[in-house]
GROMACS .gro file of C-alpha atoms in nm:
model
  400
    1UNK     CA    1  -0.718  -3.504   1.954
    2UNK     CA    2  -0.601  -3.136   1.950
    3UNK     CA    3  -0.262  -3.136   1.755
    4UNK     CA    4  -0.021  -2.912   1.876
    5UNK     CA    5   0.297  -2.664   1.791
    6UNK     CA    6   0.534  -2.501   1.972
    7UNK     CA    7   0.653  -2.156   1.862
    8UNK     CA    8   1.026  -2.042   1.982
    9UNK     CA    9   1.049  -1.689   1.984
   10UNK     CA   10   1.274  -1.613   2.282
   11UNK     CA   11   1.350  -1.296   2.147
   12UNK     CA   12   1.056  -1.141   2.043
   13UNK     CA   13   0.727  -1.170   2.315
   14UNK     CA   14   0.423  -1.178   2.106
   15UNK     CA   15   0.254  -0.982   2.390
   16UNK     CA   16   0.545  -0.721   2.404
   17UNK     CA   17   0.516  -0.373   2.306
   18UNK     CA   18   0.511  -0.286   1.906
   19UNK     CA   19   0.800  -0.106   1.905
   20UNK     CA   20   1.011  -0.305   2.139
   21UNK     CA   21   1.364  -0.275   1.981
   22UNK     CA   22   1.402  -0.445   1.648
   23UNK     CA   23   1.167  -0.727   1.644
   24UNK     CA   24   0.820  -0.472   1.614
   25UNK     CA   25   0.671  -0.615   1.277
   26UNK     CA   26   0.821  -1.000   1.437
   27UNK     CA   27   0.634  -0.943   1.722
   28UNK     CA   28   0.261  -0.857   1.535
   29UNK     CA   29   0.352  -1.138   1.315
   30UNK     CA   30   0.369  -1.367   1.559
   31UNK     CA   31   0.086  -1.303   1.763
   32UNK     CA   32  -0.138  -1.324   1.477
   33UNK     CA   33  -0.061  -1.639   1.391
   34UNK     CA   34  -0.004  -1.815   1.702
   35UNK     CA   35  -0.364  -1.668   1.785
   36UNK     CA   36  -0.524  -1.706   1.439
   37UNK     CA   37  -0.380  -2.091   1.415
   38UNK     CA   38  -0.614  -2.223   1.687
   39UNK     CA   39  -0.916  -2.165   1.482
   40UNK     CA   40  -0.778  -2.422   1.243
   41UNK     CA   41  -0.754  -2.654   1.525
   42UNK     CA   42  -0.366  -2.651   1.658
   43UNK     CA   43  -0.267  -2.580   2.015
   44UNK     CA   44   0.015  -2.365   1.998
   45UNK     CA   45   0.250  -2.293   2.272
   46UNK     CA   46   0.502  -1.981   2.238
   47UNK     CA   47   0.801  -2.010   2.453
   48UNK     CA   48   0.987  -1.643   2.484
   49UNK     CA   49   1.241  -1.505   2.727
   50UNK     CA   50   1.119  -1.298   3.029
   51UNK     CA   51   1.287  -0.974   2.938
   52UNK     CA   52   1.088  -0.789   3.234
   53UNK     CA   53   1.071  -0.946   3.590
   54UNK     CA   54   0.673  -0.778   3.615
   55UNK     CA   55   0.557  -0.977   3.335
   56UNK     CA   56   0.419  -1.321   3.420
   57UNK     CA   57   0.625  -1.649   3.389
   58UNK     CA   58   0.246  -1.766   3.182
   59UNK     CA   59  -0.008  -1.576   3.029
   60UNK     CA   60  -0.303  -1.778   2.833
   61UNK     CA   61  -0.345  -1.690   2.498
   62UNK     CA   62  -0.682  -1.791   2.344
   63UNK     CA   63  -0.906  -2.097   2.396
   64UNK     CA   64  -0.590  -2.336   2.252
   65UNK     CA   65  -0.272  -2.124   2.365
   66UNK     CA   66   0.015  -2.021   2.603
   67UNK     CA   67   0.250  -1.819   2.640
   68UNK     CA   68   0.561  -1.927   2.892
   69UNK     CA   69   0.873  -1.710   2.953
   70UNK     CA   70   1.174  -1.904   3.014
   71UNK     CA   71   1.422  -1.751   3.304
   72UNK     CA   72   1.751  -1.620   3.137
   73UNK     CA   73   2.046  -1.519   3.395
   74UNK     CA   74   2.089  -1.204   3.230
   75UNK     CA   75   1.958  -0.984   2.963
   76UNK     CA   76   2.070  -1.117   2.652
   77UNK     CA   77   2.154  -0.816   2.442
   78UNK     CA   78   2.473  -0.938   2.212
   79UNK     CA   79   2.474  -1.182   1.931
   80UNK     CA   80   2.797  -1.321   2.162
   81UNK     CA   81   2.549  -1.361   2.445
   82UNK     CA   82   2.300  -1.539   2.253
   83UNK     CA   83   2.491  -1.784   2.160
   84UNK     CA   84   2.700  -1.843   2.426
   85UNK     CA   85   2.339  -1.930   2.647
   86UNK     CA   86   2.230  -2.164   2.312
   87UNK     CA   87   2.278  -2.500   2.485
   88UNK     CA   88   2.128  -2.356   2.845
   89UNK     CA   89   1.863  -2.222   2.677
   90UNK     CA   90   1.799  -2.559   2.461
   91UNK     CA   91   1.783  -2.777   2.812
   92UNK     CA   92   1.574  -2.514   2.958
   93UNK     CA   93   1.340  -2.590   2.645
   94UNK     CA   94   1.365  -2.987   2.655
   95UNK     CA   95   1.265  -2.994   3.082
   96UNK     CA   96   0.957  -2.760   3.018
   97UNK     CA   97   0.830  -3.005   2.760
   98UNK     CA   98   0.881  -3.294   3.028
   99UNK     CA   99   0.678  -3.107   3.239
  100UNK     CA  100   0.390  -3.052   3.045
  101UNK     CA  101   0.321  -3.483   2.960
  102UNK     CA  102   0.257  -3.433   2.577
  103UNK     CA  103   0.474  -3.377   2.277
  104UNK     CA  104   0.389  -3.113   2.038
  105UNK     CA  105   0.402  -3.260   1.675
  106UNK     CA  106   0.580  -2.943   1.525
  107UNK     CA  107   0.839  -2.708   1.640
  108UNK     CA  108   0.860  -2.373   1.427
  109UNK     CA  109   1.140  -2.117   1.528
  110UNK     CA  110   1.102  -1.752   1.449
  111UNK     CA  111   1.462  -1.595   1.377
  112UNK     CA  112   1.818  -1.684   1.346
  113UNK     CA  113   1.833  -1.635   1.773
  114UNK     CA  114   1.571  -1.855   1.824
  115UNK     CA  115   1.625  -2.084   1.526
  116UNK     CA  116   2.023  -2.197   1.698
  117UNK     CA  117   1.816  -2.299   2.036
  118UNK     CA  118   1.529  -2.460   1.814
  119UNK     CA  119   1.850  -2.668   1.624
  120UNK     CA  120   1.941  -2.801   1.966
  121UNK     CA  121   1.579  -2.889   2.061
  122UNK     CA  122   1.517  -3.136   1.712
  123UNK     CA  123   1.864  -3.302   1.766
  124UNK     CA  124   1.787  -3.380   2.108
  125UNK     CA  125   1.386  -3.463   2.078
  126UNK     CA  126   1.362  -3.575   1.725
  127UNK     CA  127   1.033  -3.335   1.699
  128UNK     CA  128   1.002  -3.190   1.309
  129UNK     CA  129   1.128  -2.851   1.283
  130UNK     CA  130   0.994  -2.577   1.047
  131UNK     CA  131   1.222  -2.222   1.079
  132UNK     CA  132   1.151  -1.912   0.946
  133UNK     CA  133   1.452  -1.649   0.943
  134UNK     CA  134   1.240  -1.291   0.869
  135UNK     CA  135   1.487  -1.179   0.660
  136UNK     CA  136   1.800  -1.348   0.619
  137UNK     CA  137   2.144  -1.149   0.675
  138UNK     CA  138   2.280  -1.217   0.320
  139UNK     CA  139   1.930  -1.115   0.186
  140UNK     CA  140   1.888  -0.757   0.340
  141UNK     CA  141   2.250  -0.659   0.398
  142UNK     CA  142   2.344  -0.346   0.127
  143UNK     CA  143   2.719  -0.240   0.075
  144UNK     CA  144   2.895  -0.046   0.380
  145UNK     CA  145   2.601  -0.237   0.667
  146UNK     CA  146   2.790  -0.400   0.895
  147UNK     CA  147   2.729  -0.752   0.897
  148UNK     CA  148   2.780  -1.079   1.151
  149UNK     CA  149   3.007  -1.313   1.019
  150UNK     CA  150   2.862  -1.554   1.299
  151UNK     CA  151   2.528  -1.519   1.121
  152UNK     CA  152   2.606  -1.540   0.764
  153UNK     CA  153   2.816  -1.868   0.895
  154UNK     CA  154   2.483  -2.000   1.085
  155UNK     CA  155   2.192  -1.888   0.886
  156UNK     CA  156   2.257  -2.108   0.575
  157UNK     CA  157   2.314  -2.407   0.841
  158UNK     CA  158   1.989  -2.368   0.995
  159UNK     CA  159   1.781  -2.360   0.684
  160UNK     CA  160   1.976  -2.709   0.603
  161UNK     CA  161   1.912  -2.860   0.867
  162UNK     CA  162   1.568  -2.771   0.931
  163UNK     CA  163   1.294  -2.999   0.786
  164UNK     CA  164   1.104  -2.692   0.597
  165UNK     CA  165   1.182  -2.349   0.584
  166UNK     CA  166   0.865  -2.078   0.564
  167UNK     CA  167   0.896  -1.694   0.425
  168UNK     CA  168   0.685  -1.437   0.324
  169UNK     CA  169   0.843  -1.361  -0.011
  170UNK     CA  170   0.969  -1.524  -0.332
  171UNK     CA  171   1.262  -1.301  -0.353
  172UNK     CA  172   1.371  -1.481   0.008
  173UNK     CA  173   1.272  -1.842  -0.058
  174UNK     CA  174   1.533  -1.763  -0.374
  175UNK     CA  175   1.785  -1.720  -0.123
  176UNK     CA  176   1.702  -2.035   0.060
  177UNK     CA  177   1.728  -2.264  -0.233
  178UNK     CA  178   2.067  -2.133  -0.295
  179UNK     CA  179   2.189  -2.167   0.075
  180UNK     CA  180   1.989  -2.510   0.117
  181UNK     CA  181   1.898  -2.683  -0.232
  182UNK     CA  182   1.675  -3.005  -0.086
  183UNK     CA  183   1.524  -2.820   0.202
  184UNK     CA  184   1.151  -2.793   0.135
  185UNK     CA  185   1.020  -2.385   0.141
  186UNK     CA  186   0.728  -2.271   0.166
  187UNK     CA  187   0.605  -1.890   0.069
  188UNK     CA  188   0.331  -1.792   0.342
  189UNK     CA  189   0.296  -1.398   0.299
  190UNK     CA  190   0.255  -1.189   0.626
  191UNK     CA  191  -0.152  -1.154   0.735
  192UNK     CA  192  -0.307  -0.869   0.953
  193UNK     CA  193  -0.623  -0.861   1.128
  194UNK     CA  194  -0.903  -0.630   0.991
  195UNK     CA  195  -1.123  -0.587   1.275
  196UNK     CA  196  -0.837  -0.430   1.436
  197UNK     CA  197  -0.734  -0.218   1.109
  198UNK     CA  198  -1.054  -0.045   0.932
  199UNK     CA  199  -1.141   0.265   0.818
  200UNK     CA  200  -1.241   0.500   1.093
  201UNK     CA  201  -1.356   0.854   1.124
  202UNK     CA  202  -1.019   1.073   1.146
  203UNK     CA  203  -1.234   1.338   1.339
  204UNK     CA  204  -1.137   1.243   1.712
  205UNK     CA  205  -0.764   1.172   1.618
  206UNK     CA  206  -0.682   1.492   1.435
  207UNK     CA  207  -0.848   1.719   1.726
  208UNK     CA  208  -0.577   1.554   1.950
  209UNK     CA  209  -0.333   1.655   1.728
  210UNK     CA  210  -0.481   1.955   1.657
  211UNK     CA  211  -0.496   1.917   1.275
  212UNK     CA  212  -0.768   2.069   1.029
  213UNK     CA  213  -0.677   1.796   0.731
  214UNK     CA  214  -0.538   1.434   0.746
  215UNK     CA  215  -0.182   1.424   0.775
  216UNK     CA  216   0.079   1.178   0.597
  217UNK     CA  217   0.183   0.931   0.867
  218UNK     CA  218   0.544   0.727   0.941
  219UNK     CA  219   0.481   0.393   1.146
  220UNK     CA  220   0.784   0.204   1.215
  221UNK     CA  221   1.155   0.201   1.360
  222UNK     CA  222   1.380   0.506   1.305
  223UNK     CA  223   1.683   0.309   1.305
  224UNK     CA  224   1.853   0.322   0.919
  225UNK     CA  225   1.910   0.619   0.636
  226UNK     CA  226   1.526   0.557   0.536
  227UNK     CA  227   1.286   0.811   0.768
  228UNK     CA  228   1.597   1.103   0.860
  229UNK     CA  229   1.702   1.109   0.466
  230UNK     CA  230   1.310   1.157   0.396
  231UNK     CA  231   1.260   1.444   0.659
  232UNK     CA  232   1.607   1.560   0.521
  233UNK     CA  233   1.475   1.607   0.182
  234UNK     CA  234   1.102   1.757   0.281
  235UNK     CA  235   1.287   2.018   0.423
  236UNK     CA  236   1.472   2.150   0.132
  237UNK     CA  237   1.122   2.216  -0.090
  238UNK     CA  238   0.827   2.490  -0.034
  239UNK     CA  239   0.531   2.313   0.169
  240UNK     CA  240   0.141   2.394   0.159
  241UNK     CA  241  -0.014   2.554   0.450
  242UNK     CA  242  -0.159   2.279   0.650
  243UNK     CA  243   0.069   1.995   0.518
  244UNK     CA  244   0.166   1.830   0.843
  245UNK     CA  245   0.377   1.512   0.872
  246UNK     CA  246   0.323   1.200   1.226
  247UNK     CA  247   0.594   1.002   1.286
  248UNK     CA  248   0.532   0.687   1.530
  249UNK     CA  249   0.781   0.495   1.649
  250UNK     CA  250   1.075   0.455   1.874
  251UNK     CA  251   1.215   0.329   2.194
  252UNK     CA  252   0.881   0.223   2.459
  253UNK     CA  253   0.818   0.507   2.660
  254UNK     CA  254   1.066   0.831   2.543
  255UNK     CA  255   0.922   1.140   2.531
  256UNK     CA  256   1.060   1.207   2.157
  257UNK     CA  257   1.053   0.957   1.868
  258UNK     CA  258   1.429   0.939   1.889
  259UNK     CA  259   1.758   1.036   1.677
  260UNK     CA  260   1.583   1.283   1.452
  261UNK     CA  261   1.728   1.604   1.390
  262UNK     CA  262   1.416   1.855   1.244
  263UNK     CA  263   1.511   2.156   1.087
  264UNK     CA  264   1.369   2.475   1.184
  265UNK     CA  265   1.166   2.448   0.880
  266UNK     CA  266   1.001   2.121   1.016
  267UNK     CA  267   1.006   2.195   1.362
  268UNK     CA  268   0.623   2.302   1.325
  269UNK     CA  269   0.532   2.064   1.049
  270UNK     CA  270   0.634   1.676   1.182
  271UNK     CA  271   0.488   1.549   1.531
  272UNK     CA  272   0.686   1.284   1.692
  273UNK     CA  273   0.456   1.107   1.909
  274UNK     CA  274   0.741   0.820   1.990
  275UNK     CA  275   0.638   0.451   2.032
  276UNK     CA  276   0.267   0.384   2.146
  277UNK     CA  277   0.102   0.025   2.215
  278UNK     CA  278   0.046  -0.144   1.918
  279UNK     CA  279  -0.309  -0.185   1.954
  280UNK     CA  280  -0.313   0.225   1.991
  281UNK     CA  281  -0.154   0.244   1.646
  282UNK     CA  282  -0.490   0.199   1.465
  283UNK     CA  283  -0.707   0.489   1.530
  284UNK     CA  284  -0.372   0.719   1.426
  285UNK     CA  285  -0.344   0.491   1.075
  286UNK     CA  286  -0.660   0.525   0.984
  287UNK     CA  287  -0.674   0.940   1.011
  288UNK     CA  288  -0.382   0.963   0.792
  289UNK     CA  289  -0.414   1.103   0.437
  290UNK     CA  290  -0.111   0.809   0.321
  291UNK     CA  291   0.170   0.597   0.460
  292UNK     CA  292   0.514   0.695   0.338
  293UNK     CA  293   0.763   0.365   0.373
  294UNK     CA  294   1.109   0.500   0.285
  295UNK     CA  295   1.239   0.160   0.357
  296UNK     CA  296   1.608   0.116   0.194
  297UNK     CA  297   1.618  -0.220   0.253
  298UNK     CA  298   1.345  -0.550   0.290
  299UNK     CA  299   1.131  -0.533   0.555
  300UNK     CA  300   0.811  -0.739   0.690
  301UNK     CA  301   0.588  -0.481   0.551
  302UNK     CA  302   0.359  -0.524   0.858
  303UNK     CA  303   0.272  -0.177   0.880
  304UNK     CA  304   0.192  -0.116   0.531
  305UNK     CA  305  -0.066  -0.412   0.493
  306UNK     CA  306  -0.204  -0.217   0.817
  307UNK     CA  307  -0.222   0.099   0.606
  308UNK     CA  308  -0.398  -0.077   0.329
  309UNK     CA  309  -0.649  -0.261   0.571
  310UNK     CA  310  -0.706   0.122   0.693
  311UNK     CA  311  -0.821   0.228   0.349
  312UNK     CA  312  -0.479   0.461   0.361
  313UNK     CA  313  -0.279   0.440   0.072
  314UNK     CA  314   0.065   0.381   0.116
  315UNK     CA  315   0.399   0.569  -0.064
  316UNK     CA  316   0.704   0.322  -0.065
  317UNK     CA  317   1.020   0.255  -0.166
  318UNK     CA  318   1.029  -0.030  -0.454
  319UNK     CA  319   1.233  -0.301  -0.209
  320UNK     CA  320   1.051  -0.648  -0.075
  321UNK     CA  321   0.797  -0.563   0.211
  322UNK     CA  322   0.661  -0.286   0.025
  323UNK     CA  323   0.662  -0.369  -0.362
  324UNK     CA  324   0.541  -0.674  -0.229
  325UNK     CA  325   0.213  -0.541  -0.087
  326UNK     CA  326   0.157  -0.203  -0.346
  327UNK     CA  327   0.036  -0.190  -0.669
  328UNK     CA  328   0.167   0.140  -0.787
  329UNK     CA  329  -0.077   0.370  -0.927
  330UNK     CA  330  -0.374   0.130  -0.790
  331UNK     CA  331  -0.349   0.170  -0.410
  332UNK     CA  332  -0.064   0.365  -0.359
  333UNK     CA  333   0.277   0.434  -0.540
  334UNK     CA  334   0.625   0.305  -0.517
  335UNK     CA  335   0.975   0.426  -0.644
  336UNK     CA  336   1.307   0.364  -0.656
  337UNK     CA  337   1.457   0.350  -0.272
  338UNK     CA  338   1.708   0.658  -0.353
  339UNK     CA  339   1.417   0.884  -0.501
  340UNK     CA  340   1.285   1.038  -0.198
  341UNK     CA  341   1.209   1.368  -0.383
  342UNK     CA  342   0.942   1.159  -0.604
  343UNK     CA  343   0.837   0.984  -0.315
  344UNK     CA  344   0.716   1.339  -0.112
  345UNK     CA  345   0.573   1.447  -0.480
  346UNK     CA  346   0.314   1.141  -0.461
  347UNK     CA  347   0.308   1.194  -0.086
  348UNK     CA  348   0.176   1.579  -0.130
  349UNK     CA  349  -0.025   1.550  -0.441
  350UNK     CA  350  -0.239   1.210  -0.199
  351UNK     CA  351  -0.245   1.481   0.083
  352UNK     CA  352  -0.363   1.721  -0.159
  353UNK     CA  353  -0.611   1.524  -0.317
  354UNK     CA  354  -0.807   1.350  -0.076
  355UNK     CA  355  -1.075   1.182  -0.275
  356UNK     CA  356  -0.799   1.050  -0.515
  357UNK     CA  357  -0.659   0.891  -0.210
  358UNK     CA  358  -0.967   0.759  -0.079
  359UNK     CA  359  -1.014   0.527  -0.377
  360UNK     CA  360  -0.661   0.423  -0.362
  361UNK     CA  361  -0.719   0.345  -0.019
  362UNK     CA  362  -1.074   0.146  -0.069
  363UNK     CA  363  -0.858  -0.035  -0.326
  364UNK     CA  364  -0.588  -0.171  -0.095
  365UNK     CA  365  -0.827  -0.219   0.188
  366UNK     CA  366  -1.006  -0.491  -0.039
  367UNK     CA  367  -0.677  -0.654  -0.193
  368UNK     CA  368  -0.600  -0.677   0.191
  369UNK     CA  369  -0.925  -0.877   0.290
  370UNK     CA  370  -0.932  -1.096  -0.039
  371UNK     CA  371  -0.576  -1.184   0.062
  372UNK     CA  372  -0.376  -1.086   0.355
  373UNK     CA  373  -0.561  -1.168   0.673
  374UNK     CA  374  -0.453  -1.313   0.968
  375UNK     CA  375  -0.693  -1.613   0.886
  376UNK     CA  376  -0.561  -1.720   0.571
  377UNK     CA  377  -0.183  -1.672   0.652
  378UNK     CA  378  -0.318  -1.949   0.978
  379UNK     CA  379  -0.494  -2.164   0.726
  380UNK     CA  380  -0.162  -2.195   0.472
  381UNK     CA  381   0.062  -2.261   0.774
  382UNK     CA  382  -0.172  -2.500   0.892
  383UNK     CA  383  -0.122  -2.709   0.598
  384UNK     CA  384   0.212  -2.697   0.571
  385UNK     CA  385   0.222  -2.814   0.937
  386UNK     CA  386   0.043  -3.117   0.832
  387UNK     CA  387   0.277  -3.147   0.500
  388UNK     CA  388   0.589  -3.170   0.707
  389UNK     CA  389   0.457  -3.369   0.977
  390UNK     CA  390   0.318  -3.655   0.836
  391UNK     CA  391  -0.072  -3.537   0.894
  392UNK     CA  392  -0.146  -3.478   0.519
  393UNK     CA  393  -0.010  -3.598   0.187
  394UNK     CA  394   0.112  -3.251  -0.040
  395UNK     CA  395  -0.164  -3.027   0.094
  396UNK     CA  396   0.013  -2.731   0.137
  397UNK     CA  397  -0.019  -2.591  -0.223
  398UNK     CA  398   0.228  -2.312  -0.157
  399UNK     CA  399   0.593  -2.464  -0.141
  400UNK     CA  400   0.877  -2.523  -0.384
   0.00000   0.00000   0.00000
């Protein structure tokens, strides 16, 4: 008998574009694992929101999964909104598992959004319910971010009252044992695929851009201090010749890669392509000379394991999501979050020496395949599925 699990993430489509507003890394995350978790045997069924009326109320999504977008009576675009729809949404939830005559043995919520409808969903069906919050509020919040008191209030409640709680980093399952002491957590870091992200021959990708030399490449949002304090600071220093800079990322669809403001002394050296499909992503990753990740705050780190799996290594700010994945001086370099002027130093002298950063590179790519693939990340969740549910006796091997 095929055992099943239903995924709620009604705010991120796993088939959505990359850089759909702030749910990009969410979105690859999820899609990964809902795909990668049928090999080990589970149906899976992802339940989303149709955002778009020309996407399909089903899509099929590998030999053992679905995808089904629920009908929302508006766009849901405020934290108010969200919760205000919780209870509609819930129902909506409970008569589409009527409908479909079997009962899946786990639910697992992705984000606070979806983890409030999910709440609803195991007090009303009794079904065991993992959530995982990708970065919790209290967690990633620095002084002088505005924060949602409605979410610091909520978060901790969720993580009590699930039955397990799953993260990708120590730092975070900290935070969970303080908000929820006898809630089980589990650390299941983030996996990416590597037949999608390999090394590749740079040739065809810098003759579109119309580069002589691998450039140093920016994948991700542009939202934050991290990227425009970066660019601020590479323009205030001498550059070599060819030293050219690709930024992807931004709203689906704009012409520019969105509220940057280039100096006229990087007008000529940083191309903003904007946001591209994710699956277009790889080919760009895989000419670049590095990654730079000026993250000032946690982040999935999605994007960086890409790098790695690219043989690209990757220049980062020393926060979770990035110190998590780097070993500095191995495959790449990190420093401290406020030190971009050391950060474009490592940046250059990678650019500058390109056989240097082709060892780094081959040294993340096969940290990433010994231990960050979309397979094993399935194969640890599988196990706790069975933990929580009944299906296997302390199998896990990767909770608190």
């Amino acid at each position: 008998m095929v055992r099943r699990v239903l995924h709620l993430s009604l705010h991120a489509d796993p088939l959505g574009s990359y850089h759909q507003g702030p749910v990009g890394g969410q979105q690859v995350l999820i899609r990964h694992l809902a795909r990668d978790i049928q090999r080990e045997g589970w149906g899976v069924e992802v339940l989303t929101l149709r955002q778009d009326p020309r996407w399909p109320v089903t899509s099929s999504f590998g030999p053992l999964g679905q995808i089904t977008r629920l009908a929302a009576e508006s766009l849901l675009t405020s934290e108010g909104e969200w919760l205000a729809s919780r209870d509609a949404l819930a129902r909506q939830v409970v008569e589409w598992l009527k409908t479909q005559q079997r009962v899946p043995a786990v639910l697992h919520s992705h984000f606070w959004l979806s983890g409030v409808v999910a709440e609803r969903v195991h007090q009303w069906t009794g079904i065991p319910w993992i959530h995982s919050p990708h970065k919790l509020q209290q967690w990633v919040a620095r002084p002088g971010d505005p924060v949602s008191a409605r979410r610091d209030e909520i978060e901790p409640q969720l993580m009590r009252n699930a039955d397990a709680v799953v993260v990708a980093y120590l730092n975070e399952a900290d935070q969970v044992h303080r908000a929820a002491p006898n809630t089980p957590v589990y650390v299941v870091p983030p996996g990416i695929e590597p037949t999608e992200f390999f090394s590749r021959d740079p040739g065809p990708i810098l003759k579109k851009l119309g580069l002589s030399r691998r450039p140093v490449m920016y994948v991700g949002r542009l939202n934050g201090r991290g990227l425009p304090d970066a660019l601020e600071q590479l323009g205030t220093r001498p550059l070599p010749e060819d030293f050219h800079v690709v930024v992807i990322g931004g709203a689906p669809g704009a012409a520019t890669a969105g509220p940057l403001n280039l100096g006229p002394g990087l007008q000529s050296r940083v191309t903003l392509l904007g946001a591209i499909p994710h699956r277009a992503v790889a080919p760009y990753l895989a000419a670049a000379a590095c990654l730079i990740a000026p993250n000032q705050g946690p982040t999935l780190g999605v994007a960086v394991l890409e790098a790695l799996a690219s043989a690209v290594p990757v220049v980062g700010s020393r926060v979770p999501g990035v110190q998590d994945w780097v070993e500095s001086g191995t495959d790449g370099y990190l420093v401290d979050r406020r030190d971009l002027s050391r950060l474009w130093d490592y940046a250059i002298d990678l650019w500058a020496h390109p056989e240097r950063a082709r060892q780094m590179g081959y040294a993340g790519q096969a940290k990433v395949h010994r231990h960050y693939t979309a397979t094993q990340m399935a194969k640890e969740l599988a196990a706790i599925y069975r933990e929580v549910t009944g299906l296997g006796e302390h199998q896990a091997g990767v909770g608190y």
